[in-house]
Coordinates of C-alpha atoms and ligand atoms in Angstrom, one line a residue:
M21 CA 76.4 -47.2 15.3
T22 CA 75.9 -46.4 12.3
F23 CA 73.4 -43.9 10.8
S24 CA 71.4 -44.4 7.8
T25 CA 71.6 -40.9 5.9
V26 CA 68.5 -39.5 3.9
E27 CA 69.8 -36.4 2.0
F28 CA 67.0 -33.6 1.1
S29 CA 67.8 -30.5 -1.1
F30 CA 65.7 -27.5 -1.2
P31 CA 65.3 -25.5 -4.3
A32 CA 66.4 -21.6 -3.5
P33 CA 63.5 -19.7 -3.6
E34 CA 63.2 -18.1 -7.0
L35 CA 63.6 -14.2 -6.4
T36 CA 64.8 -11.2 -8.6
C37 CA 65.7 -8.2 -6.8
R38 CA 65.1 -5.2 -9.5
V39 CA 67.1 -2.0 -9.3
L40 CA 65.7 0.4 -10.5
F41 CA 66.6 3.9 -11.6
G42 CA 64.0 6.8 -11.6
E43 CA 61.3 8.5 -10.1
A44 CA 60.2 6.6 -7.0
E45 CA 56.1 7.8 -7.1
G46 CA 55.3 6.7 -10.2
G47 CA 57.8 3.5 -9.6
L48 CA 56.3 2.8 -6.2
A49 CA 52.4 3.1 -7.8
E50 CA 53.0 0.7 -10.3
A51 CA 55.0 -2.1 -8.3
C52 CA 52.8 -1.6 -5.0
S53 CA 49.5 -3.5 -5.4
G54 CA 47.6 -5.5 -2.7
R55 CA 48.5 -4.5 0.5
V56 CA 51.2 -2.0 1.4
L57 CA 52.5 -0.8 4.2
L58 CA 55.4 2.2 3.8
V59 CA 58.2 1.8 6.7
C60 CA 59.5 5.5 7.1
D61 CA 62.4 7.4 8.7
Q62 CA 60.9 10.3 9.9
K63 CA 62.6 12.7 8.7
A64 CA 63.0 11.5 5.1
A65 CA 59.1 11.6 5.3
A66 CA 58.6 15.3 6.6
L67 CA 61.5 16.1 3.8
H68 CA 60.2 14.0 0.8
G69 CA 56.7 13.0 2.2
H70 CA 54.9 14.4 -1.1
R71 CA 57.5 11.7 -3.3
L72 CA 55.6 8.9 -2.3
P73 CA 52.0 7.7 -3.3
A74 CA 49.6 9.1 -1.1
R75 CA 47.4 6.6 -1.3
L76 CA 49.5 4.1 0.8
P77 CA 49.5 3.6 4.2
R78 CA 52.7 5.0 6.5
V79 CA 54.1 4.6 9.7
M80 CA 57.1 6.7 11.3
L81 CA 60.4 5.3 12.7
P82 CA 62.3 7.9 14.3
G83 CA 66.2 7.5 13.3
G84 CA 69.4 7.1 14.9
E85 CA 71.8 3.8 15.5
R86 CA 70.7 3.6 19.2
R87 CA 67.2 2.5 17.7
K88 CA 68.6 -0.2 15.2
T89 CA 67.4 -2.9 18.0
L90 CA 65.1 -5.3 18.5
A91 CA 63.3 -3.0 20.5
T92 CA 62.2 -1.5 17.2
V93 CA 61.9 -4.1 15.1
R94 CA 58.7 -5.7 17.7
R95 CA 57.3 -2.2 17.3
L96 CA 57.2 -3.1 13.8
Y97 CA 55.6 -6.7 14.7
R98 CA 53.1 -4.8 16.3
V99 CA 52.3 -2.2 13.7
F100 CA 52.7 -5.4 11.3
L101 CA 49.7 -6.8 13.4
E102 CA 47.5 -3.6 13.7
H103 CA 47.4 -3.5 10.0
G104 CA 46.5 -6.4 9.0
V105 CA 49.7 -7.6 7.4
D106 CA 50.0 -10.9 6.2
R107 CA 52.3 -12.6 3.7
S108 CA 50.8 -11.8 0.3
S109 CA 51.1 -7.7 2.0
L110 CA 54.5 -5.8 0.8
I111 CA 56.4 -3.8 3.3
V112 CA 58.2 -0.7 1.9
G113 CA 61.1 0.5 4.1
V114 CA 61.5 4.5 2.9
G115 CA 64.9 5.8 4.7
G116 CA 68.2 5.3 4.8
G117 CA 70.1 2.2 5.7
I118 CA 68.9 1.8 9.6
T119 CA 65.5 1.9 8.3
C120 CA 66.6 -0.5 5.3
D121 CA 68.0 -2.7 7.7
V122 CA 65.1 -2.7 10.5
T123 CA 62.2 -2.9 7.9
G124 CA 64.0 -5.7 5.9
F125 CA 64.4 -7.6 9.4
A126 CA 61.2 -7.4 10.4
A127 CA 59.7 -8.3 7.0
A128 CA 61.9 -11.4 6.8
T129 CA 60.9 -12.8 10.2
F130 CA 57.5 -11.4 10.8
M131 CA 55.7 -14.7 9.9
R132 CA 58.7 -16.5 8.8
G133 CA 59.1 -13.8 5.9
I134 CA 57.1 -11.6 3.8
P135 CA 58.1 -10.1 0.3
C136 CA 60.1 -6.5 1.5
G137 CA 61.3 -3.7 -1.5
F138 CA 63.3 -0.6 -0.3
V139 CA 63.3 3.4 -1.4
P140 CA 66.7 4.0 -0.1
T141 CA 67.0 7.9 0.9
T142 CA 70.6 8.3 1.8
L143 CA 73.5 7.8 -0.8
L144 CA 74.9 5.3 1.5
A145 CA 71.8 3.4 1.2
Q146 CA 71.7 3.6 -2.8
A147 CA 75.3 2.8 -3.0
D148 CA 75.2 0.2 -0.6
A149 CA 73.1 -0.7 2.4
A150 CA 70.0 -1.3 0.6
L151 CA 71.8 -3.7 -1.7
G152 CA 72.5 -7.6 -1.5
G153 CA 69.9 -8.8 1.0
K154 CA 71.7 -8.4 4.1
N155 CA 69.0 -7.6 6.7
G156 CA 70.2 -6.8 10.6
V157 CA 69.8 -4.6 14.2
N158 CA 72.6 -4.4 17.1
L159 CA 72.8 -5.8 19.9
H160 CA 73.7 -4.5 23.4
G161 CA 75.7 -2.1 21.3
Y162 CA 77.7 -4.7 19.0
K163 CA 76.4 -4.4 15.2
N164 CA 74.6 -6.4 13.1
M165 CA 74.3 -9.2 15.3
V166 CA 71.4 -10.4 14.8
G167 CA 70.2 -10.4 11.1
T168 CA 68.9 -12.1 8.1
F169 CA 70.2 -12.8 4.5
V170 CA 67.0 -12.3 2.1
Q171 CA 66.6 -10.0 -0.6
P172 CA 64.3 -6.9 -1.2
R173 CA 61.7 -7.6 -4.2
F174 CA 62.9 -3.6 -5.8
I175 CA 65.3 -1.1 -4.7
F176 CA 64.2 2.5 -6.3
C177 CA 67.3 4.7 -6.2
D178 CA 65.2 8.5 -7.0
P179 CA 68.1 10.9 -7.2
A180 CA 65.5 13.8 -5.8
F181 CA 66.0 12.2 -2.0
L182 CA 69.5 12.8 -2.1
E183 CA 69.4 16.7 -2.2
T184 CA 68.4 17.6 1.1
L185 CA 70.9 15.2 2.5
P186 CA 73.3 17.0 5.3
R187 CA 76.8 17.5 3.8
R188 CA 78.0 14.6 6.2
E189 CA 75.7 12.0 5.8
F190 CA 76.8 13.3 1.8
A191 CA 80.1 12.3 2.7
C192 CA 79.4 9.1 4.5
G193 CA 77.6 7.9 1.0
L194 CA 81.2 8.8 -0.3
A195 CA 82.8 6.9 1.7
E196 CA 80.9 3.4 0.8
L197 CA 81.4 4.3 -2.4
V198 CA 85.2 4.5 -1.8
K199 CA 85.3 1.2 -0.4
T200 CA 83.4 -0.4 -3.3
A201 CA 85.9 1.1 -5.2
A202 CA 88.8 0.6 -3.6
V203 CA 88.3 -3.5 -3.1
A204 CA 86.7 -4.4 -6.3
D205 CA 87.4 -2.3 -9.4
E206 CA 90.4 0.3 -10.3
G207 CA 89.0 2.1 -12.5
F208 CA 85.7 3.1 -10.7
F209 CA 88.5 4.2 -7.8
C210 CA 89.8 6.6 -10.7
F211 CA 86.2 7.7 -11.8
L212 CA 85.8 9.0 -8.0
E213 CA 89.6 10.6 -7.7
R214 CA 89.1 12.6 -11.1
H215 CA 85.5 13.5 -10.4
A216 CA 85.5 14.3 -7.0
T217 CA 84.6 17.9 -7.3
G218 CA 81.8 17.6 -9.5
L219 CA 80.5 14.5 -7.1
L220 CA 80.6 17.1 -3.8
Q221 CA 78.7 19.4 -6.0
R222 CA 76.0 16.6 -6.2
D223 CA 76.2 17.0 -10.1
R224 CA 73.3 14.6 -10.8
A225 CA 74.9 12.6 -13.6
L226 CA 77.9 12.2 -12.1
L227 CA 76.0 11.0 -8.8
G228 CA 73.8 8.6 -11.3
E229 CA 76.7 6.9 -12.6
A230 CA 78.3 6.4 -9.6
I231 CA 75.6 4.7 -7.6
A232 CA 75.1 2.7 -10.6
A233 CA 78.6 1.7 -11.0
A234 CA 78.3 0.8 -7.0
V235 CA 75.3 -1.2 -7.8
R236 CA 76.6 -3.0 -10.5
I237 CA 79.5 -3.8 -8.3
K238 CA 77.9 -4.7 -4.8
M239 CA 74.5 -6.6 -6.8
G240 CA 77.7 -8.7 -8.7
I241 CA 79.6 -9.7 -5.7
A242 CA 76.4 -10.5 -3.6
G243 CA 74.8 -13.0 -6.6
R244 CA 78.1 -14.8 -6.8
D245 CA 78.8 -14.9 -2.7
E246 CA 75.1 -14.1 -1.1
R247 CA 76.1 -15.5 2.3
D248 CA 79.5 -13.5 3.1
G249 CA 81.2 -16.9 3.1
G250 CA 84.3 -15.3 0.2
E251 CA 84.2 -12.8 -2.3
R252 CA 81.7 -10.6 -0.5
T253 CA 84.0 -10.4 2.8
L254 CA 85.7 -7.7 0.9
L255 CA 82.8 -5.5 1.2
N256 CA 83.6 -5.6 4.5
F257 CA 86.9 -3.5 4.1
G258 CA 87.1 -0.8 6.8
H259 CA 84.4 -2.2 8.7
T260 CA 86.3 -4.2 11.8
L261 CA 87.6 -1.1 13.2
A262 CA 84.6 0.9 12.4
H263 CA 82.3 -1.3 14.4
A264 CA 84.2 -0.8 17.6
L265 CA 84.4 2.9 17.0
E266 CA 80.4 2.6 16.4
K267 CA 80.2 0.6 19.6
S268 CA 82.2 3.3 21.7
S269 CA 80.8 6.6 20.3
A270 CA 78.5 8.1 18.5
I271 CA 80.2 8.7 15.2
R272 CA 78.3 8.2 12.2
H273 CA 79.2 4.8 10.2
G274 CA 80.5 6.2 6.8
E275 CA 83.1 8.1 8.7
A276 CA 83.7 5.0 11.0
V277 CA 84.5 3.3 7.7
S278 CA 86.4 6.1 6.6
I279 CA 88.7 6.0 9.3
G280 CA 88.6 1.8 9.5
M281 CA 89.8 1.9 5.6
A282 CA 92.7 4.2 6.5
A283 CA 94.1 1.8 9.2
A284 CA 93.4 -1.2 6.7
A285 CA 95.4 0.5 4.2
A286 CA 98.3 1.3 6.8
I287 CA 98.5 -1.7 7.7
S288 CA 98.5 -3.4 4.5
V289 CA 101.7 -1.3 3.3
R290 CA 102.6 -2.7 6.7
C291 CA 102.6 -6.0 5.5
R292 CA 104.2 -5.3 2.4
L293 CA 100.9 -5.8 0.5
A294 CA 100.2 -2.4 -1.3
R295 CA 102.6 0.1 -2.0
E296 CA 102.8 3.3 0.4
E297 CA 101.5 5.4 -2.8
E298 CA 98.3 3.7 -3.0
Q299 CA 97.9 3.9 0.7
L300 CA 98.1 7.9 0.3
R301 CA 95.9 8.3 -2.7
L302 CA 93.3 6.4 -0.7
T303 CA 93.6 8.8 2.6
A304 CA 93.6 11.7 0.2
L305 CA 90.4 10.7 -1.5
L306 CA 88.7 10.5 1.7
Q307 CA 90.3 13.9 2.6
R308 CA 89.2 15.2 -0.1
F309 CA 85.0 14.0 0.8
G310 CA 85.7 15.9 4.2
L311 CA 86.2 12.4 5.3
P312 CA 87.6 11.7 9.1
V313 CA 90.7 9.4 8.5
R314 CA 92.1 9.0 12.2
A315 CA 90.4 8.5 15.9
D316 CA 91.2 8.7 19.1
L317 CA 90.2 4.8 20.6
S318 CA 91.6 2.3 22.6
W319 CA 92.9 -0.9 22.2
E320 CA 90.4 -2.2 24.9
A321 CA 88.0 -0.6 22.9
V322 CA 89.2 -2.9 19.5
G323 CA 89.6 -5.8 21.3
D324 CA 86.3 -6.1 22.5
A325 CA 84.8 -5.4 19.0
L326 CA 87.2 -7.9 17.6
G327 CA 85.8 -10.6 20.2
R328 CA 82.2 -9.9 18.7
D329 CA 83.3 -9.8 14.9
K330 CA 81.5 -11.8 12.7
K331 CA 84.5 -12.9 10.6
K332 CA 86.3 -13.9 13.8
R333 CA 87.4 -17.5 13.7
D334 CA 89.1 -19.1 16.6
D335 CA 91.3 -16.6 17.8
R336 CA 92.1 -14.9 14.2
I337 CA 90.0 -12.5 12.6
D338 CA 89.4 -12.3 8.9
L339 CA 91.0 -8.7 8.2
V340 CA 90.4 -6.9 4.5
L341 CA 93.3 -5.4 3.0
L342 CA 94.6 -4.1 0.1
R343 CA 96.9 -5.7 -2.6
R344 CA 96.6 -2.5 -4.5
L345 CA 93.7 0.0 -5.2
G346 CA 90.6 -2.1 -7.0
R347 CA 91.9 -5.4 -5.4
G348 CA 91.3 -6.5 -1.8
V349 CA 92.4 -9.7 -0.2
V350 CA 91.5 -11.2 3.0
R351 CA 94.2 -11.7 5.5
P352 CA 93.3 -14.2 8.6
M353 CA 95.4 -11.9 11.6
A354 CA 95.8 -13.0 15.1
R355 CA 95.0 -11.1 17.7
E356 CA 98.3 -9.7 18.9
Q357 CA 99.2 -9.1 15.4
M358 CA 96.7 -6.8 15.2
E359 CA 97.3 -4.9 18.6
N360 CA 101.0 -4.6 17.1
H361 CA 99.6 -2.8 14.6
F362 CA 97.0 -1.3 16.1
H363 CA 99.4 0.4 18.5
D364 CA 102.0 1.1 15.8
L365 CA 99.8 3.0 13.7
H366 CA 99.2 5.3 17.0
M367 CA 95.5 5.5 17.0
H368 CA 95.0 5.0 20.8
R369 CA 94.7 7.2 23.2
Ligands
NAD17 N1 72.6 -4.1 5.4 C1 73.9 -3.8 5.0 O1 74.2 -4.4 4.0 C2 74.4 -2.4 5.2 C3 75.1 -2.1 4.2 C4 75.9 -0.5 4.7 C5 76.0 -0.2 5.6 N2 74.3 -0.5 6.3 C6 74.1 0.0 7.7 O2 73.3 1.2 7.3 C7 73.1 2.3 8.3 C8 74.1 3.6 8.0 O3 73.1 4.2 6.9 P1 72.6 5.9 6.5 O4 74.0 6.4 6.9 O5 72.0 6.1 5.7 O6 71.9 6.3 8.0 P2 70.7 6.7 8.7 O7 69.7 5.7 8.0 O8 70.7 6.9 10.3 O9 70.3 8.0 7.6 C9 71.3 9.1 8.1 C10 70.7 10.4 8.6 O10 70.1 10.6 7.3 C11 68.5 11.3 7.6 N3 67.9 11.0 6.4 C12 67.3 10.0 5.4 N4 67.3 10.3 4.4 C13 67.2 11.9 4.3 C14 67.0 13.0 3.0 N5 66.8 12.2 1.8 N6 67.6 14.1 3.5 C15 67.8 14.5 4.6 N7 68.0 13.5 5.6 C16 67.5 11.8 5.2 C17 67.9 10.3 8.7 O11 66.8 10.8 9.1 C18 69.3 10.0 9.6 O12 69.5 10.9 10.3 C19 73.7 1.8 9.3 O13 73.5 1.3 10.7 C20 75.1 0.7 8.7 O14 75.3 -0.3 9.6 C21 73.9 -1.4 6.3
ZN18 ZN1 79.2 -0.1 5.8

């Protein structure tokens, strides 16, 4: 049987995502006209509510990875209905990576998509989670299984929010900075090593420089590969194991990524891709930032998470490894190979 085929092409939606550095209150007041709804992380709003324009209505989201679910998204849909949100409205997520993920997903799917913007209030969200247009929620504990690729209209990075971050949350943000540097920019990695002390002291100028570098690198990569088919995969460095850890324990995302990167660096050396010296530099920097580099984890937990990984093809998984600091590579790896590495790394219980 033959088919007659007519092809249709669709112009990509014209959309510019602006990343702005500065004081959020004035910026938001200017950017937000028409019907606006702020979706705020409860804790961030309690600490920084005065930094948001008082005239804008806000709803609160309780925090926690366990709440990054479709149930929370449904709750938001109901709130949108109650507030008369429509396609001319603007939804603004104010909070950490969880708030940005949930809000971005709800906005991208409500009425087939309404515009949204972000005011990330954690270092992790300013340097990573709010950027690039991936919005997702967890399904039965499996990370980011349901999601969209939709760019926010704007992202306001205001350093004032970062002053109240607990030490552990701050370190989690540093983990994603290390990730970006390790796979994409050696100069940035050296910057992080050189200024580790100042960054830990939250020196505003250094922090601003580090966030701006991470934004430039991540937005550059996302602009060239929005849908995660090639170069963007590199930004998943450390995340394969991290997702297994997050599924099986209450560990924070950044801490799980730190452990995942240390393991991936060790595998890179075992595969003769990277030198041991580079693995040691990576783990030394993570430890300098107060991050964990080892975990007590069973192969069953890892194997289960691998089975659901979005980078899985047949029985192989695209694992991000290091060629050297500043240069990541993607290597397909069979499940048995992964299991051998895992046991040799002595991560198992
Ligand atoms: N979409 C993406 O591309 C992407 C990228 C990286 C990470 N993520 C996701 O981001 C999430 C992690 O983000 P996170 O670490 O920001 O977590 P989070 O949103 O849970 O925030 C961490 C904690 O800090 C609190 N908090 C927020 N702002 C604060 C402030 N200014 N002062 C004090 N406390 C504050 C929150 O209430 C929470 O308890 C994970 O779910 C991860 O999967 C998504
Ligand atoms: Zn991450």
